[in-house]
Coordinates of C-alpha atoms in Angstrom, one line a residue:
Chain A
X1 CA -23.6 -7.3 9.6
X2 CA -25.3 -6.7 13.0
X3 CA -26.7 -10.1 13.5
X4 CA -23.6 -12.4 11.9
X5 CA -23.4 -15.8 14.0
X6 CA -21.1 -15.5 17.1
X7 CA -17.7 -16.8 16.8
X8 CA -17.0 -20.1 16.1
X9 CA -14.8 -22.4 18.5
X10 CA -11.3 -22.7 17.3
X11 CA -10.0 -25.3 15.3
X12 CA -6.4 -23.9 15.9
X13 CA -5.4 -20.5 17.0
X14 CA -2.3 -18.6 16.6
X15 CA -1.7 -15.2 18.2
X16 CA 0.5 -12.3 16.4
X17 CA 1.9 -8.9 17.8
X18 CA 1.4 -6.0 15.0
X19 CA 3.0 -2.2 15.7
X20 CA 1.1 0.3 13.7
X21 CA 3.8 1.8 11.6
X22 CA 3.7 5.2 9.6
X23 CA 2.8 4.2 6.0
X24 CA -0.1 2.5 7.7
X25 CA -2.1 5.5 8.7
X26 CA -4.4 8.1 7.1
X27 CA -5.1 11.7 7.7
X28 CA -7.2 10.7 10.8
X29 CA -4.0 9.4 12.1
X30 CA -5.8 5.8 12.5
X31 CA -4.6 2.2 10.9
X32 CA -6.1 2.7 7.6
X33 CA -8.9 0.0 7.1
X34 CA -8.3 -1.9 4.3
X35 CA -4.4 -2.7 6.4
X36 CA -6.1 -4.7 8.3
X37 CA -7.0 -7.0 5.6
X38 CA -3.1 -6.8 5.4
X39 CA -2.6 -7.5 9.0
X40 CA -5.2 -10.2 9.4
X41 CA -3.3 -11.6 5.8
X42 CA 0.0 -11.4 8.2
X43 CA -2.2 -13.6 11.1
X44 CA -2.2 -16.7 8.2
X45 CA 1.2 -16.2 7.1
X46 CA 2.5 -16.3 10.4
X47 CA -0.3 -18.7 11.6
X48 CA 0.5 -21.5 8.5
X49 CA 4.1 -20.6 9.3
X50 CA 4.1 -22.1 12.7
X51 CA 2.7 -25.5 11.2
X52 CA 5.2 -25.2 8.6
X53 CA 2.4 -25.5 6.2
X54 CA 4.3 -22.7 4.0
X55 CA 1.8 -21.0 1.9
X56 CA 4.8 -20.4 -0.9
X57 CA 5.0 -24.1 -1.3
X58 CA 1.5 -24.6 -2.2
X59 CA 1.8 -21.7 -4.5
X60 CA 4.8 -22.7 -6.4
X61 CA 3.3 -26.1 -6.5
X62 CA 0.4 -24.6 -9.1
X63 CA -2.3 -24.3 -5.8
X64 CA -3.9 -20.6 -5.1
X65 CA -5.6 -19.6 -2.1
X66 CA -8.0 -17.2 -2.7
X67 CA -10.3 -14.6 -0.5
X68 CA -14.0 -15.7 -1.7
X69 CA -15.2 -13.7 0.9
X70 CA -14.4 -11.4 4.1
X71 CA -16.7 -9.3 6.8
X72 CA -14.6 -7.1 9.5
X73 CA -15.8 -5.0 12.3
X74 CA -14.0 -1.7 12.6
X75 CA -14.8 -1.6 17.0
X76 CA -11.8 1.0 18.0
X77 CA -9.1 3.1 16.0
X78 CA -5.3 1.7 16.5
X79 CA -3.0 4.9 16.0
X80 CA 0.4 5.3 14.6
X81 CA 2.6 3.5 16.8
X82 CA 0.4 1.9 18.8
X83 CA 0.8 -2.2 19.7
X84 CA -1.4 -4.6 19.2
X85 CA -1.8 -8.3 19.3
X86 CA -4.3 -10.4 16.6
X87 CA -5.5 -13.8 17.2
X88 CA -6.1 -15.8 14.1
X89 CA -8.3 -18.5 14.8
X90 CA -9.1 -21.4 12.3
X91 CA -12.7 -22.3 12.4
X92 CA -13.4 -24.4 9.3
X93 CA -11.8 -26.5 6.8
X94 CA -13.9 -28.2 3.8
X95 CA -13.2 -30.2 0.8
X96 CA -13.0 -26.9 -1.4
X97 CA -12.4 -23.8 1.4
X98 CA -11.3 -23.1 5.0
X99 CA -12.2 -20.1 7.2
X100 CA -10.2 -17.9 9.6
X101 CA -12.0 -15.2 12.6
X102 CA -9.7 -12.8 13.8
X103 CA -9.8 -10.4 16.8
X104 CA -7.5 -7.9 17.0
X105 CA -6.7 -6.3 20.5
X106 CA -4.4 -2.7 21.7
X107 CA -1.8 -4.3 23.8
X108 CA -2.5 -1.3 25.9
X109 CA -5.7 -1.7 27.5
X110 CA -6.7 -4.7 25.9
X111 CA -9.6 -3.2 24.1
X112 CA -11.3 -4.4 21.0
X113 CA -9.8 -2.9 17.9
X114 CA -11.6 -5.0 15.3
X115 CA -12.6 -8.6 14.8
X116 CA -13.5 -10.5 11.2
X117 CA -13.6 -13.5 9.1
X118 CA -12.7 -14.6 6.1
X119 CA -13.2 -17.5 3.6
X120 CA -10.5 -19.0 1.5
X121 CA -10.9 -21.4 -1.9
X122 CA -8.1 -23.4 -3.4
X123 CA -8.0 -23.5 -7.1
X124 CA -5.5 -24.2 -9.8
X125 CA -3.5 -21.5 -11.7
X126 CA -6.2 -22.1 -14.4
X127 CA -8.7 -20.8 -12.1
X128 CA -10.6 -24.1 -11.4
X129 CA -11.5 -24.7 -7.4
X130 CA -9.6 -27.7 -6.5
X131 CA -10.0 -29.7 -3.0
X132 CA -8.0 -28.8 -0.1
X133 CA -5.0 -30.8 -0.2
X134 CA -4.8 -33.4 2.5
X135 CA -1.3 -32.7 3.8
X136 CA -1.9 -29.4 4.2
X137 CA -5.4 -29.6 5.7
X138 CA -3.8 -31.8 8.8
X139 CA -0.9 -29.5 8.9
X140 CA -3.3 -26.5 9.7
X141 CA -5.3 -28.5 12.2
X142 CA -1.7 -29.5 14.1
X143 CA -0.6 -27.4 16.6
X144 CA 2.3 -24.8 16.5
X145 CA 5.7 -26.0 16.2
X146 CA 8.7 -24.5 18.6
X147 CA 9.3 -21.7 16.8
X148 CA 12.7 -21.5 15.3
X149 CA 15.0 -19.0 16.8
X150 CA 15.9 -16.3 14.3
X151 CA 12.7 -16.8 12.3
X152 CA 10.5 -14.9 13.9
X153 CA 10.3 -11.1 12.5
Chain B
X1 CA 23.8 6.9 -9.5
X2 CA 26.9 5.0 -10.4
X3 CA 29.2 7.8 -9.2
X4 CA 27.7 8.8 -5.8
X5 CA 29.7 9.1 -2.6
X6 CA 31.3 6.1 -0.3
X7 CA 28.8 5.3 2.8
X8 CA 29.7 7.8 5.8
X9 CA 30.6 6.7 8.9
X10 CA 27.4 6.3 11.1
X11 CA 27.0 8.4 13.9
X12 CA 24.7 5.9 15.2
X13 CA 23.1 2.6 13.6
X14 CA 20.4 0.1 14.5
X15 CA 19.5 -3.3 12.8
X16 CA 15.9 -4.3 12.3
X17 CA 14.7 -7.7 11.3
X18 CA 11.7 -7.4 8.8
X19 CA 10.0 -10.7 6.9
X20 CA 8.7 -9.9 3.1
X21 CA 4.5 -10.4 3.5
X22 CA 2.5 -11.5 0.7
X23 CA 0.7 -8.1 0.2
X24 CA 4.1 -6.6 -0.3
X25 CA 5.4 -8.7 -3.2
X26 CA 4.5 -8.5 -7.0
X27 CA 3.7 -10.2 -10.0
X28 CA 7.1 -11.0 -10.2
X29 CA 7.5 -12.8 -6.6
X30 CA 9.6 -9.9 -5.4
X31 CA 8.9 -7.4 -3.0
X32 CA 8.0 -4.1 -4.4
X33 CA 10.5 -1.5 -5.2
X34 CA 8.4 1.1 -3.6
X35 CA 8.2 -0.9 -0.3
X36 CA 11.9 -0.8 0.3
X37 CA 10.8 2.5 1.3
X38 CA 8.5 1.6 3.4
X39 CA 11.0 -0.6 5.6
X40 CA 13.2 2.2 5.5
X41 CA 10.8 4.3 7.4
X42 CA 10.4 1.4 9.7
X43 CA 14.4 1.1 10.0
X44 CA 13.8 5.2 11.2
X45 CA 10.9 4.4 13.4
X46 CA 12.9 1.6 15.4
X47 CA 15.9 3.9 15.4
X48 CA 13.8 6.6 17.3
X49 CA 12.0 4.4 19.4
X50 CA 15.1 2.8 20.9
X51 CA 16.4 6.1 21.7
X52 CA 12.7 7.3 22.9
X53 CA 13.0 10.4 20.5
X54 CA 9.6 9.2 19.5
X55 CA 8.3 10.4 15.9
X56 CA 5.2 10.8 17.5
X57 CA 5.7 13.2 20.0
X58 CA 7.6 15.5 17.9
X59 CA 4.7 15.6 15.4
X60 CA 1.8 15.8 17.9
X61 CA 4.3 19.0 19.2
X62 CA 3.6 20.4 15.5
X63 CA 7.0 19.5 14.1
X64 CA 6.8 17.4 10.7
X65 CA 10.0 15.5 9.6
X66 CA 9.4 15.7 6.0
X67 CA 11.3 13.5 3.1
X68 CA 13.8 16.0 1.1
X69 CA 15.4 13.5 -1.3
X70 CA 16.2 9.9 -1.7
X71 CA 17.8 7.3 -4.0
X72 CA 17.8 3.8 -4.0
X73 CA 20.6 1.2 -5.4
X74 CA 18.4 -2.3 -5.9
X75 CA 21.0 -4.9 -6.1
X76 CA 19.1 -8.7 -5.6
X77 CA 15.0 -9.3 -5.2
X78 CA 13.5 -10.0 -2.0
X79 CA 10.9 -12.9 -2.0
X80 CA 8.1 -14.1 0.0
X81 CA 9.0 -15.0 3.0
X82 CA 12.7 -14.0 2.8
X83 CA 14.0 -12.4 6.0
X84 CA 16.2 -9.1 5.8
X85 CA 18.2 -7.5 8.0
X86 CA 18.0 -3.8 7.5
X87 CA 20.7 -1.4 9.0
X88 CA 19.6 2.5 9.5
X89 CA 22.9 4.6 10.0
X90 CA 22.4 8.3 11.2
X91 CA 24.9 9.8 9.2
X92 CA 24.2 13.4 9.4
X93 CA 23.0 15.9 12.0
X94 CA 22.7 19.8 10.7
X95 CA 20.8 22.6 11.5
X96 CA 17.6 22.3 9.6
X97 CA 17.8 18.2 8.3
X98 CA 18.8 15.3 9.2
X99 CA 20.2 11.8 6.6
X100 CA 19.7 8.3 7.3
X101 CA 22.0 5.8 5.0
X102 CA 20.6 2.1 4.9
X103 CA 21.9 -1.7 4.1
X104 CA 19.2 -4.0 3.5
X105 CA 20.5 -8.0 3.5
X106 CA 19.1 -11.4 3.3
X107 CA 19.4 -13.4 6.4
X108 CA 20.1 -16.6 4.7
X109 CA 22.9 -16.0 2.8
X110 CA 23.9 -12.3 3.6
X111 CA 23.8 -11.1 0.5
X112 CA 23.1 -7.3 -0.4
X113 CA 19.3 -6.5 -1.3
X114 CA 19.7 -2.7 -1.5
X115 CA 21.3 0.3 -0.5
X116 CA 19.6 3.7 -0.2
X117 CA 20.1 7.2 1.9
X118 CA 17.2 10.0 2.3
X119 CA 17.7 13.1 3.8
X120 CA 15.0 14.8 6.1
X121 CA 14.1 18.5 6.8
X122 CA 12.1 19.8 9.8
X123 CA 9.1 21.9 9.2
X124 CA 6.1 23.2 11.4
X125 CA 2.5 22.5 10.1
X126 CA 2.1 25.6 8.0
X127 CA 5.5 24.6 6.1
X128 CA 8.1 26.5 7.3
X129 CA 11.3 24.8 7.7
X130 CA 12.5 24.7 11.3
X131 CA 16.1 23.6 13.0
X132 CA 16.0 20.6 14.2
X133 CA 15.2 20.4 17.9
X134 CA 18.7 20.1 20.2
X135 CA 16.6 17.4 22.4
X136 CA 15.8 15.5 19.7
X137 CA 19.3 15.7 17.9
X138 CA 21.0 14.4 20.9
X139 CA 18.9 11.8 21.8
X140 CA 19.4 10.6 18.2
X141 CA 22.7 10.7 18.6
X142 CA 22.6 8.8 22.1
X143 CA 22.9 4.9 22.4
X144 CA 20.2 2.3 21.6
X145 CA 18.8 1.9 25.0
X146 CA 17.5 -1.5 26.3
X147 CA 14.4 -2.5 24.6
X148 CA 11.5 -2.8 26.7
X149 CA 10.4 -6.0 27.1
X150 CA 7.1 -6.8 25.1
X151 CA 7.5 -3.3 23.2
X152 CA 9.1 -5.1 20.1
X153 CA 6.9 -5.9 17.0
Chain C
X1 CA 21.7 14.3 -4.6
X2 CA 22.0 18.3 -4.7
X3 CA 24.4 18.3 -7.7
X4 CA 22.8 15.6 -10.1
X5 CA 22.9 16.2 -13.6
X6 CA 20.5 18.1 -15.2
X7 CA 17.4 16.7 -17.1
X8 CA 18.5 14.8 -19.8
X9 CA 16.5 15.7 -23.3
X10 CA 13.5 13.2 -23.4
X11 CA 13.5 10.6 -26.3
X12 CA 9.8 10.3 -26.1
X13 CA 7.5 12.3 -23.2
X14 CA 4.0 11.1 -21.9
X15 CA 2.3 13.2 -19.3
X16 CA -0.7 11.5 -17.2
X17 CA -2.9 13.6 -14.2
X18 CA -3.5 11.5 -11.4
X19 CA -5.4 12.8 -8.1
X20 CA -4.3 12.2 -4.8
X21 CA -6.5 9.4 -3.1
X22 CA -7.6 8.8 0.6
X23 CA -5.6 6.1 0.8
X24 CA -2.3 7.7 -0.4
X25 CA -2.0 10.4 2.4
X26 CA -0.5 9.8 5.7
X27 CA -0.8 11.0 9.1
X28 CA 0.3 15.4 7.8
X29 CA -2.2 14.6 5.3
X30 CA 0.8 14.8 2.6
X31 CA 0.8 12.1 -0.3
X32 CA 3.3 9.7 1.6
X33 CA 6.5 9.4 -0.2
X34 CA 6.7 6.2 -1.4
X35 CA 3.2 7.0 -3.2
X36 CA 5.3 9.1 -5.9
X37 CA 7.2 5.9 -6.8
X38 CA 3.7 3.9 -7.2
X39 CA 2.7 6.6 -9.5
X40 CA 6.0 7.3 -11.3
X41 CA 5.2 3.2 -12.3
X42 CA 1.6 4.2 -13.2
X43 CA 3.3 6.7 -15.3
X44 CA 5.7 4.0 -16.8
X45 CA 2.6 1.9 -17.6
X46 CA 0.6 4.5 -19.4
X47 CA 3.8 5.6 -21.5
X48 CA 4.3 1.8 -22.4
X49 CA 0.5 1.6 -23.1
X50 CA 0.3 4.4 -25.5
X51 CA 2.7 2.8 -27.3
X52 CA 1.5 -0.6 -27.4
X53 CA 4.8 -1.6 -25.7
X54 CA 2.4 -3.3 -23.2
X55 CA 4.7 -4.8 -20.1
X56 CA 2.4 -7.2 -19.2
X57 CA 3.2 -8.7 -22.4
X58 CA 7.0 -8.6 -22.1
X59 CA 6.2 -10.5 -18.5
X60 CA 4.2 -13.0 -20.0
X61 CA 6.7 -13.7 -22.2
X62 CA 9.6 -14.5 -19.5
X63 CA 11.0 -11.3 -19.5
X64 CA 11.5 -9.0 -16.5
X65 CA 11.9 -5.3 -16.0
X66 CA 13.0 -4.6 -12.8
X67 CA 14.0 -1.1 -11.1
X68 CA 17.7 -0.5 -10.7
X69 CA 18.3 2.5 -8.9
X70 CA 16.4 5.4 -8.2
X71 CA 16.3 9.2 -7.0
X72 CA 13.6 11.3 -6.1
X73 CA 13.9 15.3 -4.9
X74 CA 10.7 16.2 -3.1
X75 CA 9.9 19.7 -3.1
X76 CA 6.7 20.5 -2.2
X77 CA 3.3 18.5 -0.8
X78 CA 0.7 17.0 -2.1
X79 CA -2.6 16.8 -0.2
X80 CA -5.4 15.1 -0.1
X81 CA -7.5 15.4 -3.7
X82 CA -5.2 17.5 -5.0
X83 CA -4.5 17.0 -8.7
X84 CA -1.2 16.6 -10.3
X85 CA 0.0 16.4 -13.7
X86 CA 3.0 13.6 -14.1
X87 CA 5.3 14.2 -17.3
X88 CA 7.2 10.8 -17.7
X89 CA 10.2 11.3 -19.9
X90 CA 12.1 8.5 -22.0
X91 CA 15.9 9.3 -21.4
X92 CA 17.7 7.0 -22.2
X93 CA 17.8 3.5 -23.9
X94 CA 21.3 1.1 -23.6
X95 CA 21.7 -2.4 -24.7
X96 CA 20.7 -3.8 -21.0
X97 CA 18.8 -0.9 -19.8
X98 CA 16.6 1.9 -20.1
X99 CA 15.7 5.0 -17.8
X100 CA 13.0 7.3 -16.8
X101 CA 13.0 11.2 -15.5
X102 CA 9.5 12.6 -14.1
X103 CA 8.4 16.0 -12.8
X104 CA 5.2 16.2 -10.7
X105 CA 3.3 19.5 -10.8
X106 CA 0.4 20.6 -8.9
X107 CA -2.4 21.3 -11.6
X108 CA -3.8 24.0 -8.8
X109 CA -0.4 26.5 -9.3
X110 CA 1.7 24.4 -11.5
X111 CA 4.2 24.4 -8.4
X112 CA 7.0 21.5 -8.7
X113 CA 5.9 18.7 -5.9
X114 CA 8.9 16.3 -6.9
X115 CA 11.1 15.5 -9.7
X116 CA 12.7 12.0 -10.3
X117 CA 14.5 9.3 -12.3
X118 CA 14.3 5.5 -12.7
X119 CA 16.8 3.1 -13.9
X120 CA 15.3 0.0 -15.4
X121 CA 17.3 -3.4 -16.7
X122 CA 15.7 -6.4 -18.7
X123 CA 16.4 -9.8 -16.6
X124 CA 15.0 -13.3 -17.3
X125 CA 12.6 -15.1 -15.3
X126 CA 16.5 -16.3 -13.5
X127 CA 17.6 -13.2 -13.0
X128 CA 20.2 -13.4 -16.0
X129 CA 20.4 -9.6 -17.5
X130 CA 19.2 -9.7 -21.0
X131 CA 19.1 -7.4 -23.8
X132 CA 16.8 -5.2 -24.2
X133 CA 14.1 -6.3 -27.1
X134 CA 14.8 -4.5 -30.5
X135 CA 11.0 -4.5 -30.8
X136 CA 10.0 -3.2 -27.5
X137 CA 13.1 -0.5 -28.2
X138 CA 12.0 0.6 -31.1
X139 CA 8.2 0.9 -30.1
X140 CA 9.0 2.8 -26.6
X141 CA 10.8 5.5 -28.7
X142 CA 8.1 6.0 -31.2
X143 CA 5.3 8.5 -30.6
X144 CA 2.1 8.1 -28.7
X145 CA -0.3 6.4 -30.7
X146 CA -4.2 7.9 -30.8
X147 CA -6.1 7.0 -27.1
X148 CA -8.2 4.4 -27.7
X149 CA -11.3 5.3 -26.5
X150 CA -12.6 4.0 -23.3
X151 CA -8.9 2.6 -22.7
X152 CA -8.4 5.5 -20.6
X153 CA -8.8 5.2 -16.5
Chain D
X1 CA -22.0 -14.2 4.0
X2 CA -24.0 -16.5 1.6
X3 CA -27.1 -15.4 2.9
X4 CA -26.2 -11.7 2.8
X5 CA -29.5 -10.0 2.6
X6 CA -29.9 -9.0 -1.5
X7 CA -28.9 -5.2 -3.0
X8 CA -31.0 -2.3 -1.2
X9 CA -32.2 0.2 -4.2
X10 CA -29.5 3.2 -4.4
X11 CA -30.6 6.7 -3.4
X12 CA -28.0 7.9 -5.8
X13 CA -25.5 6.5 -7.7
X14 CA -22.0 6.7 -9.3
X15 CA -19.8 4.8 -11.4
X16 CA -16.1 4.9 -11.6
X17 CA -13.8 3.0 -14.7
X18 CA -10.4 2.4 -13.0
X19 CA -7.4 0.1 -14.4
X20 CA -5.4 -2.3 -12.5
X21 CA -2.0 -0.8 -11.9
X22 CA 1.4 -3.0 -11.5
X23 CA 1.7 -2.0 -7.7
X24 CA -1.7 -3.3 -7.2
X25 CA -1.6 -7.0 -8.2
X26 CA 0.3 -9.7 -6.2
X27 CA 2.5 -12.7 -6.8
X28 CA -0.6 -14.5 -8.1
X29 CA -1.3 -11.5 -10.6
X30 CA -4.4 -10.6 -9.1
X31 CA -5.5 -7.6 -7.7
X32 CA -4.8 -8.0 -4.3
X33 CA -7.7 -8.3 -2.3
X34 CA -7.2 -5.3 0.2
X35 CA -7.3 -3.1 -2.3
X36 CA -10.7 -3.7 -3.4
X37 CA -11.7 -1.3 -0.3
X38 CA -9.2 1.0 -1.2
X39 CA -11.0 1.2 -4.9
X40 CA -14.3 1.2 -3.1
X41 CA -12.9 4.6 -1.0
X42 CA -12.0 5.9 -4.3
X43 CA -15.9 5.1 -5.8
X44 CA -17.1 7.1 -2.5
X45 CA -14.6 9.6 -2.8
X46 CA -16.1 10.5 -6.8
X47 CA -19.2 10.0 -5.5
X48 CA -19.0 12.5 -3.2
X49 CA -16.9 15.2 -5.4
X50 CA -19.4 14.8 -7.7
X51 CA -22.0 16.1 -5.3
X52 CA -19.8 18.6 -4.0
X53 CA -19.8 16.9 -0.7
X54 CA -16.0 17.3 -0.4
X55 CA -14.8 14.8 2.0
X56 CA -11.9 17.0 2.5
X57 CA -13.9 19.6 4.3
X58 CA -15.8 17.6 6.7
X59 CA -12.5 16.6 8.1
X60 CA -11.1 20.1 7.9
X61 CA -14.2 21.2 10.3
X62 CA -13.4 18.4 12.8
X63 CA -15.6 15.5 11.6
X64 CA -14.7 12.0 10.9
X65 CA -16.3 9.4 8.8
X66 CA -14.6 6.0 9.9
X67 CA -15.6 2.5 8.7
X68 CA -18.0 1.1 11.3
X69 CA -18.2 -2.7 9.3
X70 CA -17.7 -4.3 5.7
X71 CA -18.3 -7.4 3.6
X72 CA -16.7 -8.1 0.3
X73 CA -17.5 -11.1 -2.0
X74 CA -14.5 -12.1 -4.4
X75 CA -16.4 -13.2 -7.7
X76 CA -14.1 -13.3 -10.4
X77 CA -9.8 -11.8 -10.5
X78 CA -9.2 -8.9 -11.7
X79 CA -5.3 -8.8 -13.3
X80 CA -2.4 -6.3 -14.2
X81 CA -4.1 -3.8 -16.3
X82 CA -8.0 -4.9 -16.5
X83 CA -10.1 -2.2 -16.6
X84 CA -12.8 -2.4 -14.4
X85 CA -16.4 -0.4 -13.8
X86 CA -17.3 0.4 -9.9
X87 CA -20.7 1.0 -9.3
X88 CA -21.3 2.7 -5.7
X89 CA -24.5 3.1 -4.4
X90 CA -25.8 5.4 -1.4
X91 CA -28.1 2.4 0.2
X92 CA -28.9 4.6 3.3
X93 CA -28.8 7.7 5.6
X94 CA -30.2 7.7 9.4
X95 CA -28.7 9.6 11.9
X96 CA -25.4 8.5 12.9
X97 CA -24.3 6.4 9.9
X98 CA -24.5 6.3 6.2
X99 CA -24.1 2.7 4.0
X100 CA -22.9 2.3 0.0
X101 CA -23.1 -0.8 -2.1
X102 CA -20.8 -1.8 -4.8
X103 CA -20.4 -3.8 -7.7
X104 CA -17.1 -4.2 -9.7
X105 CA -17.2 -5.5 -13.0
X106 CA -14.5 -5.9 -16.0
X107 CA -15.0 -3.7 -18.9
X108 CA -13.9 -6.8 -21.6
X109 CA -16.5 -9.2 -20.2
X110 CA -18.9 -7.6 -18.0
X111 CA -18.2 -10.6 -15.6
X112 CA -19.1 -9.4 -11.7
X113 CA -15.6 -9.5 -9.9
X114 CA -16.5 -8.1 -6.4
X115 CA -19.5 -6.7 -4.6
X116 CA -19.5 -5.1 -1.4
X117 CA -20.9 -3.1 1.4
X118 CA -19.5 -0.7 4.0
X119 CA -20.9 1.1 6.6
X120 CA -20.1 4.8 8.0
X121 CA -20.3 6.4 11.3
X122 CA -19.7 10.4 12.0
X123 CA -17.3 11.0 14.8
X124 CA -15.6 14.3 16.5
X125 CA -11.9 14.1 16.3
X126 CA -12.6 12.8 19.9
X127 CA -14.2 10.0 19.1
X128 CA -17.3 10.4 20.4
X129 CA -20.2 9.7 17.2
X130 CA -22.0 13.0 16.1
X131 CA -25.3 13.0 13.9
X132 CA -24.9 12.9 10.0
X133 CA -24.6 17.0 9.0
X134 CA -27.5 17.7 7.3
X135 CA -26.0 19.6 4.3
X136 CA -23.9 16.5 3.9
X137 CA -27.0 14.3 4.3
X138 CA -28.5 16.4 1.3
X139 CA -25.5 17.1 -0.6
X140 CA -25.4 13.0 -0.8
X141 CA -29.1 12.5 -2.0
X142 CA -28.7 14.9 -4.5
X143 CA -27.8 14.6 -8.3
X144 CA -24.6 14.3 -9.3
X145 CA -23.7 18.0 -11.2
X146 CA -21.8 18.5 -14.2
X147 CA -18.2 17.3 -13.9
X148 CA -15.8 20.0 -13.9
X149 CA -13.5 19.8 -17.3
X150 CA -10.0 19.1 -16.2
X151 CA -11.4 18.1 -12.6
X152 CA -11.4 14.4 -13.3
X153 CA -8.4 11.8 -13.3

C-alpha cells in the first residue's frame, strides 16, 4: 500500500460535503471505516448525479456496476459531528471498467482524513462483464450540470 | 399499533431534507426499515444543532441520551434516490426524558413514508438516570436559529 | 408505549445468540438502537430457515414481505462482545399479515436488554397487498425442523 | 491492485463461517461491498477472542487499534443467505503496526469471493501511535485455545 502510484489527473471531478452523523461512529468515537466506503459510494451517486448519468437507470435497464477492487488510506480520524468535504475524481474509463480516487478533507482545518480508489465493472444481471455503455461513458466524462434547486440533499 | 394516540402538538419542529443512498436500500429497492431510524436520529441531530444544544457537548459532559422506546408506522417504500422530507417535533419535555414524534414524506408527490415517536431518558456514564439538564431543555425548546452558512450537510 | 398489551402466547418460538460486534456499537459503546431491529430480522430469518419457509424463496418468487409497524422497549445496554440470546416468537398469523414479539437477554445475567414486536404484510412486486401463502402459513407454524449441520452461522 | 504483492505465510490463523443476512445485501442482492470490512473486523475480532487477546480491554486501558490502510478484491457475489468461510491471517507484527490477510469463500462452491488486507496502528486515546503491547504481541502469535462452550455465536 506504501508505494501505490500517485494520483492520477482527473478526468472529471465532483466535490461533496459529508457531516459525520451518530450511527456512523464506533466506540473510539471516530467515522467507522468501512462508512467511508459508504461515503466515497455517496461521492459517485452524487458525482453521476450531476451528469444526470443516473446510476438507477442503468440498473433498472439489466446493467450492474460492481466494486472489483478498492485500496483506502485511513490518514486522520473524522469524529461524530465533524464536517467534511470529499472530492471524487474520475481517473479512468475502459471498454469493461472505470475508476474513481477520492480524498476526503475536515472542513475544519483542511486536513487529510483519508484518500482511495476504487475500480468499477459493468456486467449483466447474469453476471457476465459487459462494455461500458457509450452514452453513459460520455455522460461521466461531461461536466456538471446546474444543479437543480431542491435536489440537492 | 392501530389504536395509539393522535400526534401532539409540537413544542418545536424542524424539517430535514435526506436523499435514500444506495448502501441504505435492500433487495427489494426500498430503503431499509431499520434506517428509518437512522434518519430519525439525523432529524434529532439537526434539531439540536440548530438550536446549538449540541449532542456532543452534553455527552463529552458525561450525560448520555439513551433510546427508551420506539414504534414505527411504515406506510409507502422509499427508493433509491427518492428525496424525503422528514419533520422531528419535540413533543415532550419532563423531568428525566424527553419524546420526539416524526413525519417522513416524499418530496415528489408528498405522500406519507412513515410515522414514528421515541422517547429518550438521560443517564450519566455509569447508568443512572439523570433529569434532564434545564439549559439543555430550554434551548430545545427555543427557536431554530439561523443556520450558519457552510455548516449544513 | 408504557401500556401495550402483554406478550401474546407464541404460535411457534425460535431463539438464536448473537454477539455484539465492533461494528454495532456507537460512540457509549452501547449496541446502537437500530442494531436490535437488524437482529430482530436475523431472528426472523433463522425462524423462517428452521422451518424451510425460506424468504429468499418467497422473494424470488414475486412476493414481498415488508415491515408494517413496529415497537421496541429498550431496557438495558448491550456492549461491545456481549452475548445475547434472542427468542423470536410467532404471534400471530391473519389473512394479509403476520407478526413477531422478541425478548433480548443478556447471556452474562439473563437481564432483559429490549423486548419488541413486528408487523409484517405480503405485497406483490407492485405493492398490491396479497394474501398470505397457505404453504408458507402452514410451514411458519410448524415446529423447528432438525439443524442441518454446518447450516448454522 | 493487480500487481498486489502475493499472500505473506500467516503467523496464526483463524477461520470464521458467517451467513449473509437480509440487512446486508443491496438492491442488486449482493452483499454490499462495505461490509466485507465489517465481516473482516468480525474475523479479527474471533481471532483475537480466541487468543484471549480481548479487544475490549486494550481499549478499556486507553489503547487504540485504528485502520492505518486496506485493499479488497471483489471476486465472486456473495447473496442473501450464502454462507461463506473467512480465513484471517496474522501476516505481521513490528512495532507500531500489526497486518491480517483474508480470504472469503462460499461454503456451496468453494469459489474465492473476496480477499483482502488491512493494516493496524496502536494509538493513545490522544492520538499519538504507541508500540504494539507486548502481551498483545504474544497473545496474537499464539495458538488459538479451546473455545469456551456457549462462548461462540
Amino acid at each position: 500500500m506504501a508505494h501505490h502510484p500517485p494520483a492520477r489527473p482527473a478526468i472529471q471531478e465532483s466535490v461533496v460535503r459529508l457531516r459525520v452523523t451518530y450511527a456512523e461512529v464506533d466506540r473510539m468515537g471516530f467515522l467507522h471505516h468501512s462508512n467511508h466506503l459508504r461515503w466515497f459510494e455517496r461521492g459517485r451517486e452524487e458525482f453521476c448525479r450531476r451528469r444526470e448519468a443516473a446510476y438507477r437507470e442503468m440498473e433498472d435497464a439489466g446493467v450492474l456496476v460492481v466494486v472489483v477492487d478498492l485500496a483506502v488510506q485511513y490518514k486522520a480520524p473524522l469524529r461524530y459531528e465533524d464536517l467534511a468535504d470529499l472530492s471524487v475524481k474520475l481517473v479512468e474509463v475502459r471498454h469493461a471498467s472505470i475508476a474513481f480516487e477520492y480524498e476526503l478533507r475536515r472542513v475544519a482545518d483542511g486536513e487529510l482524513a483519508a484518500a482511495g480508489r476504487t475500480r468499477h465493472a459493468f456486467v449483466t444481471r447474469e453476471g457476465r462483464v459487459t462494455r461500458v455503455d457509450e452514452r453513459v461513458a460520455s455522460l461521466l466524462r461531461g461536466d456538471e450540470t446546474v444543479r437543480r434547486r431542491g435536489e440537492v440533499e
